[in-house]
Short mmCIF file of C-alpha atoms and ligand atoms in Angstrom, two decimals:
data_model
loop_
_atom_site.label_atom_id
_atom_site.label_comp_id
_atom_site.label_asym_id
_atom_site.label_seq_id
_atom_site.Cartn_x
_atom_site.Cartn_y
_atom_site.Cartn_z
CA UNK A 234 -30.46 33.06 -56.23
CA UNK A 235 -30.53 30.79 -53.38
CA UNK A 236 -29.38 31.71 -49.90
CA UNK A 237 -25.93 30.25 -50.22
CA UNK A 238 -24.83 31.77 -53.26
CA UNK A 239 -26.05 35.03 -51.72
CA UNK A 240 -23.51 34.38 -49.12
CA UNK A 241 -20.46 33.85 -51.62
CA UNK A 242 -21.64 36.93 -53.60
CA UNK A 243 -21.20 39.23 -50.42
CA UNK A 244 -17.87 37.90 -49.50
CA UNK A 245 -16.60 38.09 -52.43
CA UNK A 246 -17.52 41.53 -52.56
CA UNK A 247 -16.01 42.14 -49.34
CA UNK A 248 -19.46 42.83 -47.82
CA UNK A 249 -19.65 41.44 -44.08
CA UNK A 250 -22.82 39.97 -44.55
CA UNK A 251 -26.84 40.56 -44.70
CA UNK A 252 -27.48 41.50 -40.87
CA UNK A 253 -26.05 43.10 -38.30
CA UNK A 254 -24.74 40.73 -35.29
CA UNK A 255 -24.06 37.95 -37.90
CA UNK A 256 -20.68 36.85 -39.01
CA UNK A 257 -20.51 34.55 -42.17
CA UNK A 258 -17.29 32.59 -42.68
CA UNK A 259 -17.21 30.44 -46.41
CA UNK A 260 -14.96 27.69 -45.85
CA UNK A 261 -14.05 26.06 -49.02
CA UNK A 262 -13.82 22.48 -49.56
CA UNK A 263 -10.93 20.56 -47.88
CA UNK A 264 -10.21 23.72 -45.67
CA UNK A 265 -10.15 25.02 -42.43
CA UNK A 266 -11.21 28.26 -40.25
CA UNK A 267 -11.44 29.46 -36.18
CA UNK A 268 -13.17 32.02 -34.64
CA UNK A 269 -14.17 33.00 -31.21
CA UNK A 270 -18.00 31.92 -30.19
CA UNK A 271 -19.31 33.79 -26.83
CA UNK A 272 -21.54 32.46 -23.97
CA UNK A 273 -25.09 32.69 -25.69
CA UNK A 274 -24.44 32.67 -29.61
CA UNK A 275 -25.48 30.42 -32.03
CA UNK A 276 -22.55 28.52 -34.51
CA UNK A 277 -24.87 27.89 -37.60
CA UNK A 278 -22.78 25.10 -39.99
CA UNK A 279 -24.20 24.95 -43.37
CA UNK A 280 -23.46 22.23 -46.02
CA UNK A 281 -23.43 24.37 -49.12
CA UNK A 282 -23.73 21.55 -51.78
CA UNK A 283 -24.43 18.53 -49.74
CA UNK A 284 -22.62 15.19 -48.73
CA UNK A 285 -19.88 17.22 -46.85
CA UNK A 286 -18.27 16.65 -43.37
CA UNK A 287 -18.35 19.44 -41.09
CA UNK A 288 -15.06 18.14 -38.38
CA UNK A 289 -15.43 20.22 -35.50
CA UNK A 290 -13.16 21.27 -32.25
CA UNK A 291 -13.21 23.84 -29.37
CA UNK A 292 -11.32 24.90 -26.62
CA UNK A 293 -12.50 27.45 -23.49
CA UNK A 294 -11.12 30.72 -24.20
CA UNK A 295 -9.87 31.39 -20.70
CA UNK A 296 -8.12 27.98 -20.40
CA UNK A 297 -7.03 26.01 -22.98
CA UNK A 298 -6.60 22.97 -21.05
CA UNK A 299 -10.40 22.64 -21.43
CA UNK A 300 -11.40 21.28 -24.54
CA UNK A 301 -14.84 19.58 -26.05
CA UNK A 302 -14.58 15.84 -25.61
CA UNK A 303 -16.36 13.21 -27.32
CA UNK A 304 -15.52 10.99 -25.17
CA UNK A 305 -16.97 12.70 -22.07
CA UNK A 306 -20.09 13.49 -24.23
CA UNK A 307 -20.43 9.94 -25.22
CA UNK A 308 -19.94 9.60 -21.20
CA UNK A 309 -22.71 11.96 -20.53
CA UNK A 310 -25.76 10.99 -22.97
CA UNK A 311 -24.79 7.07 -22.87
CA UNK A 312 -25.13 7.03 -26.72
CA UNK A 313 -22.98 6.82 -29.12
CA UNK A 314 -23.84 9.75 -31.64
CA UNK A 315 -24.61 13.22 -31.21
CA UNK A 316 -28.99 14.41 -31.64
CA UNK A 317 -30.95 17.48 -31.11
CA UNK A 318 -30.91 18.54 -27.31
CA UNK A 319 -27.84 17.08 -26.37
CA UNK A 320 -25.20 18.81 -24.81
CA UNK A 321 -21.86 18.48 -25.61
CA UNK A 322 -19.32 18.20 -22.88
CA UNK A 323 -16.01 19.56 -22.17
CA UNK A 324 -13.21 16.81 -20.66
CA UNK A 325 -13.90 18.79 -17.38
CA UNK A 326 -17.50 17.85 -17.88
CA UNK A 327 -18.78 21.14 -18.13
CA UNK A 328 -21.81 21.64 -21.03
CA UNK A 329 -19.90 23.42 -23.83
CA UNK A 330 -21.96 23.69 -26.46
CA UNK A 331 -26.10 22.46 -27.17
CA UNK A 332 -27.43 21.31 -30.44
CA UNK A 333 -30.39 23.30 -31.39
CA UNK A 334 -31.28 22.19 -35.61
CA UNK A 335 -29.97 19.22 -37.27
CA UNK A 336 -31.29 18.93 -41.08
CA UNK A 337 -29.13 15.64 -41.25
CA UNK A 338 -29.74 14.08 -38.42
CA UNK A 339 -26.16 11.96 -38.89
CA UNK A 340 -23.19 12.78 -37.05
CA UNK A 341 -20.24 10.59 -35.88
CA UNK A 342 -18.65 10.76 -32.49
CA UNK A 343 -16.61 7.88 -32.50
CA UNK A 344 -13.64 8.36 -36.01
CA UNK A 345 -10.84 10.20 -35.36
CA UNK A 346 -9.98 13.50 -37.70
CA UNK A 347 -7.94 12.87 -40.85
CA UNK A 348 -4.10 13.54 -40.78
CA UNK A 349 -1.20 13.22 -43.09
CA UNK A 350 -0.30 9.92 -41.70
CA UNK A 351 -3.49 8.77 -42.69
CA UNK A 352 -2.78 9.87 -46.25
CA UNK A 353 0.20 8.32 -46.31
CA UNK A 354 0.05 5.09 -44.63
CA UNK A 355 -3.33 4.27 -45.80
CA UNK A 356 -3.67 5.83 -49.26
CA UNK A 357 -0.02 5.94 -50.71
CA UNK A 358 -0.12 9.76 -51.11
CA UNK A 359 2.24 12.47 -50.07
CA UNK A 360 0.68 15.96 -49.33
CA UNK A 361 -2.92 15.58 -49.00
CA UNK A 362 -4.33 17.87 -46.70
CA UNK A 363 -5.94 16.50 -43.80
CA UNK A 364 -8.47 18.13 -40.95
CA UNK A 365 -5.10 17.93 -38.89
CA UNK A 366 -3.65 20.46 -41.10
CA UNK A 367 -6.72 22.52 -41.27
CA UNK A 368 -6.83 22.49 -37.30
CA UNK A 369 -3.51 22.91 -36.89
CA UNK A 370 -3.22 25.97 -39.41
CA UNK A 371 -6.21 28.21 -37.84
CA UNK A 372 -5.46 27.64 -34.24
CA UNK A 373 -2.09 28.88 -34.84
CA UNK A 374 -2.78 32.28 -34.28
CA UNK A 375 -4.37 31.53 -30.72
CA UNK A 376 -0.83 29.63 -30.28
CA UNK A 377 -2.96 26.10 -29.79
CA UNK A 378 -0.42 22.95 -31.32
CA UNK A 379 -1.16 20.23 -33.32
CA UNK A 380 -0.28 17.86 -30.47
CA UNK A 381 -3.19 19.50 -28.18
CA UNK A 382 -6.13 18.84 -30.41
CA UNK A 383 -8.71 16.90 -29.61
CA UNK A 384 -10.49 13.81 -31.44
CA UNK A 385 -13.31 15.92 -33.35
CA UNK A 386 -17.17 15.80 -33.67
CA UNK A 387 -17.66 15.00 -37.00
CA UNK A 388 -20.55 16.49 -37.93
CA UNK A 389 -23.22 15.33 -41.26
CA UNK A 390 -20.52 12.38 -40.51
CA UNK A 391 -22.52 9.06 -41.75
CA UNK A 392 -20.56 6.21 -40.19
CA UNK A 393 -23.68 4.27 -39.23
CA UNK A 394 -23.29 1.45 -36.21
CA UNK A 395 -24.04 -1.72 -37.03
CA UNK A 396 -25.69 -4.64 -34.49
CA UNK A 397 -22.62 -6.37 -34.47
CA UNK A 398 -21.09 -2.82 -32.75
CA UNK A 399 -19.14 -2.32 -35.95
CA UNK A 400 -19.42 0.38 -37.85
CA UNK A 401 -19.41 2.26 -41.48
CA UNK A 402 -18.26 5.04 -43.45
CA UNK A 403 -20.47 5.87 -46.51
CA UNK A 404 -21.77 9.11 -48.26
CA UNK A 405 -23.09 11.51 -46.03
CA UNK A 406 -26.81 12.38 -46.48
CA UNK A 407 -26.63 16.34 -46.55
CA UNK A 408 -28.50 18.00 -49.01
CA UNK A 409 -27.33 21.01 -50.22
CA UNK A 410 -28.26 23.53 -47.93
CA UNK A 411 -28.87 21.53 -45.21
CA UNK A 412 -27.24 23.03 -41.20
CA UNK A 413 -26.64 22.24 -37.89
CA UNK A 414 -27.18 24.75 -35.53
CA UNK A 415 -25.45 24.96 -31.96
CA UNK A 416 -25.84 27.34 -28.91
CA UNK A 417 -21.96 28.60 -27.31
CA UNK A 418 -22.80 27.66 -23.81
CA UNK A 419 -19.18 28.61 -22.48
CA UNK A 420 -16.79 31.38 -24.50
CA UNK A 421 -15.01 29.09 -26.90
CA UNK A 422 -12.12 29.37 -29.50
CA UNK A 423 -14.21 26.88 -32.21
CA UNK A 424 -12.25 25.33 -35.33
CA UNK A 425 -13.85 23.53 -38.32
CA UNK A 426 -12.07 21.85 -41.07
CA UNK A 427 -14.34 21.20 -44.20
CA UNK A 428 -12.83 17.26 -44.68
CA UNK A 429 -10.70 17.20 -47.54
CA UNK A 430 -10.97 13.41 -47.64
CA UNK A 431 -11.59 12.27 -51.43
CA UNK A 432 -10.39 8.89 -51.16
CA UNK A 433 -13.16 7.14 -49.68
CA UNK A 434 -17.10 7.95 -48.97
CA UNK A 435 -16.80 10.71 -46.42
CA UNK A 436 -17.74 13.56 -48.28
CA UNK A 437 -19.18 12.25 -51.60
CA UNK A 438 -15.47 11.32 -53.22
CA UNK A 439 -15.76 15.37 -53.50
CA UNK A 440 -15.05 17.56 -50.94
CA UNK A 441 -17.48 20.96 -51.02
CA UNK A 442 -17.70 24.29 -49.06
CA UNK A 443 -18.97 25.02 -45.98
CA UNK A 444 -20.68 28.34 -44.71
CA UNK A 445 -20.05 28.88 -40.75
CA UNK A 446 -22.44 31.62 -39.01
CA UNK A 447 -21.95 33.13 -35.71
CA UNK A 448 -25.64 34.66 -34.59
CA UNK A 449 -25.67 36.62 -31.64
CA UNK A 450 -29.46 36.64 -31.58
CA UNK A 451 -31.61 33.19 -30.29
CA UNK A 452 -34.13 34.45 -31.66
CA UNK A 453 -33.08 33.71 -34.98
CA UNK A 454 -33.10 29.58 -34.07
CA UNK A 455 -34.24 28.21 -37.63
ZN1 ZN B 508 -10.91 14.97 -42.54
#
């Protein structure tokens, strides 16, 4: 049984996972979830099947009005997508969170989430759910708006940049299994919305789970 299907045999038996000091959250495909990440943990984000977005947004716990920023990232490493090493940057340009493991190795910084409009205006259809929603449903309880979140790191994203400074969206390159690992660098209130877009490349045409861990030991860095 591989390692993933381990994972969805334990929730679904209501077991809280194989270790203590680990949290496992299975997001299923075209959904959302939030949690709380501390100073020093590690956010693991695992692409259960492959080919599937990973949209992800945080805000400091102690004031929301300090949020990760792509654009101050982008500001900060001078490049224009996200690698091993880099630290990502809050819009008060304070490091936020570090990437430790990237199996993919593709990530987009620069496309914004998907929302209903999008959906709508775009794709003719009424009641799709979007990363908006996702966002906007889990940070509810932390009493975080739709209107205050930010433009996402899209993570296994694989919108490539082309010489001519344009760029694409095709299927992302995730194998199944493949993760991104990150170390909390500032107590954060962390959402991820697995994309539910099945209208165009993003994810495959098929939207797929995600498994989200929260390790409180760095010594368990893949
Ligand atoms: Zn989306």
């Amino acid at each position: 049984m591989s390692e993933e299907a381990k994972v969805r045999d334990q929730l679904a038996a209501g077991e809280s996972g194989p270790d203590l000091g680990r949290r496992e959250i299975l997001v299923p495909g075209g959904h959302g979830t939030a949690f709380v990440a501390r100073a020093g943990q590690l956010v693991e984000i695992v692409d259960v099947e492959g080919q599937q977005v990973a949209d992800f947004v945080a805000f400091a716990e102690r004031n929301r009005t300090e949020w990760l920023s792509t654009t101050h990232t982008r500001s900060a490493i001078l490049r224009l997508t996200v690698e091993v090493g880099d630290r990502l940057e809050s819009n008060w340009r304070r490091p936020m969170f570090e990437i430790l493991h990237d199996d993919v190795g593709r990530n987009d910084i620069i496309t914004s989430m998907c929302d209903d409009r999008r959906y709508r205006l775009d794709y003719k259809v009424e009641g799709h759910r979007s990363c908006r929603t996702n966002f906007t449903e889990a940070l509810e309880p932390w009493g975080i708006g739709e209107w205050q979140i930010p433009d996402p790191f899209n993570f296994f994203q694989n919108a490539p940049i082309h010489r001519d400074r344009t760029f694409g969206n095709e299927i992302p390159s995730g194998r199944p299994g493949d993760k991104l690992v990150l170390r909390t660098l500032m107590d954060a209130i962390v959402s991820v919305s697995a994309c539910p877009q099945d209208l165009n490349p993003c994810n495959g045409f098929h939207p797929s789970p995600l498994v989200i861990r929260i390790i409180d030991s760095p010594g368990e860095v893949p």
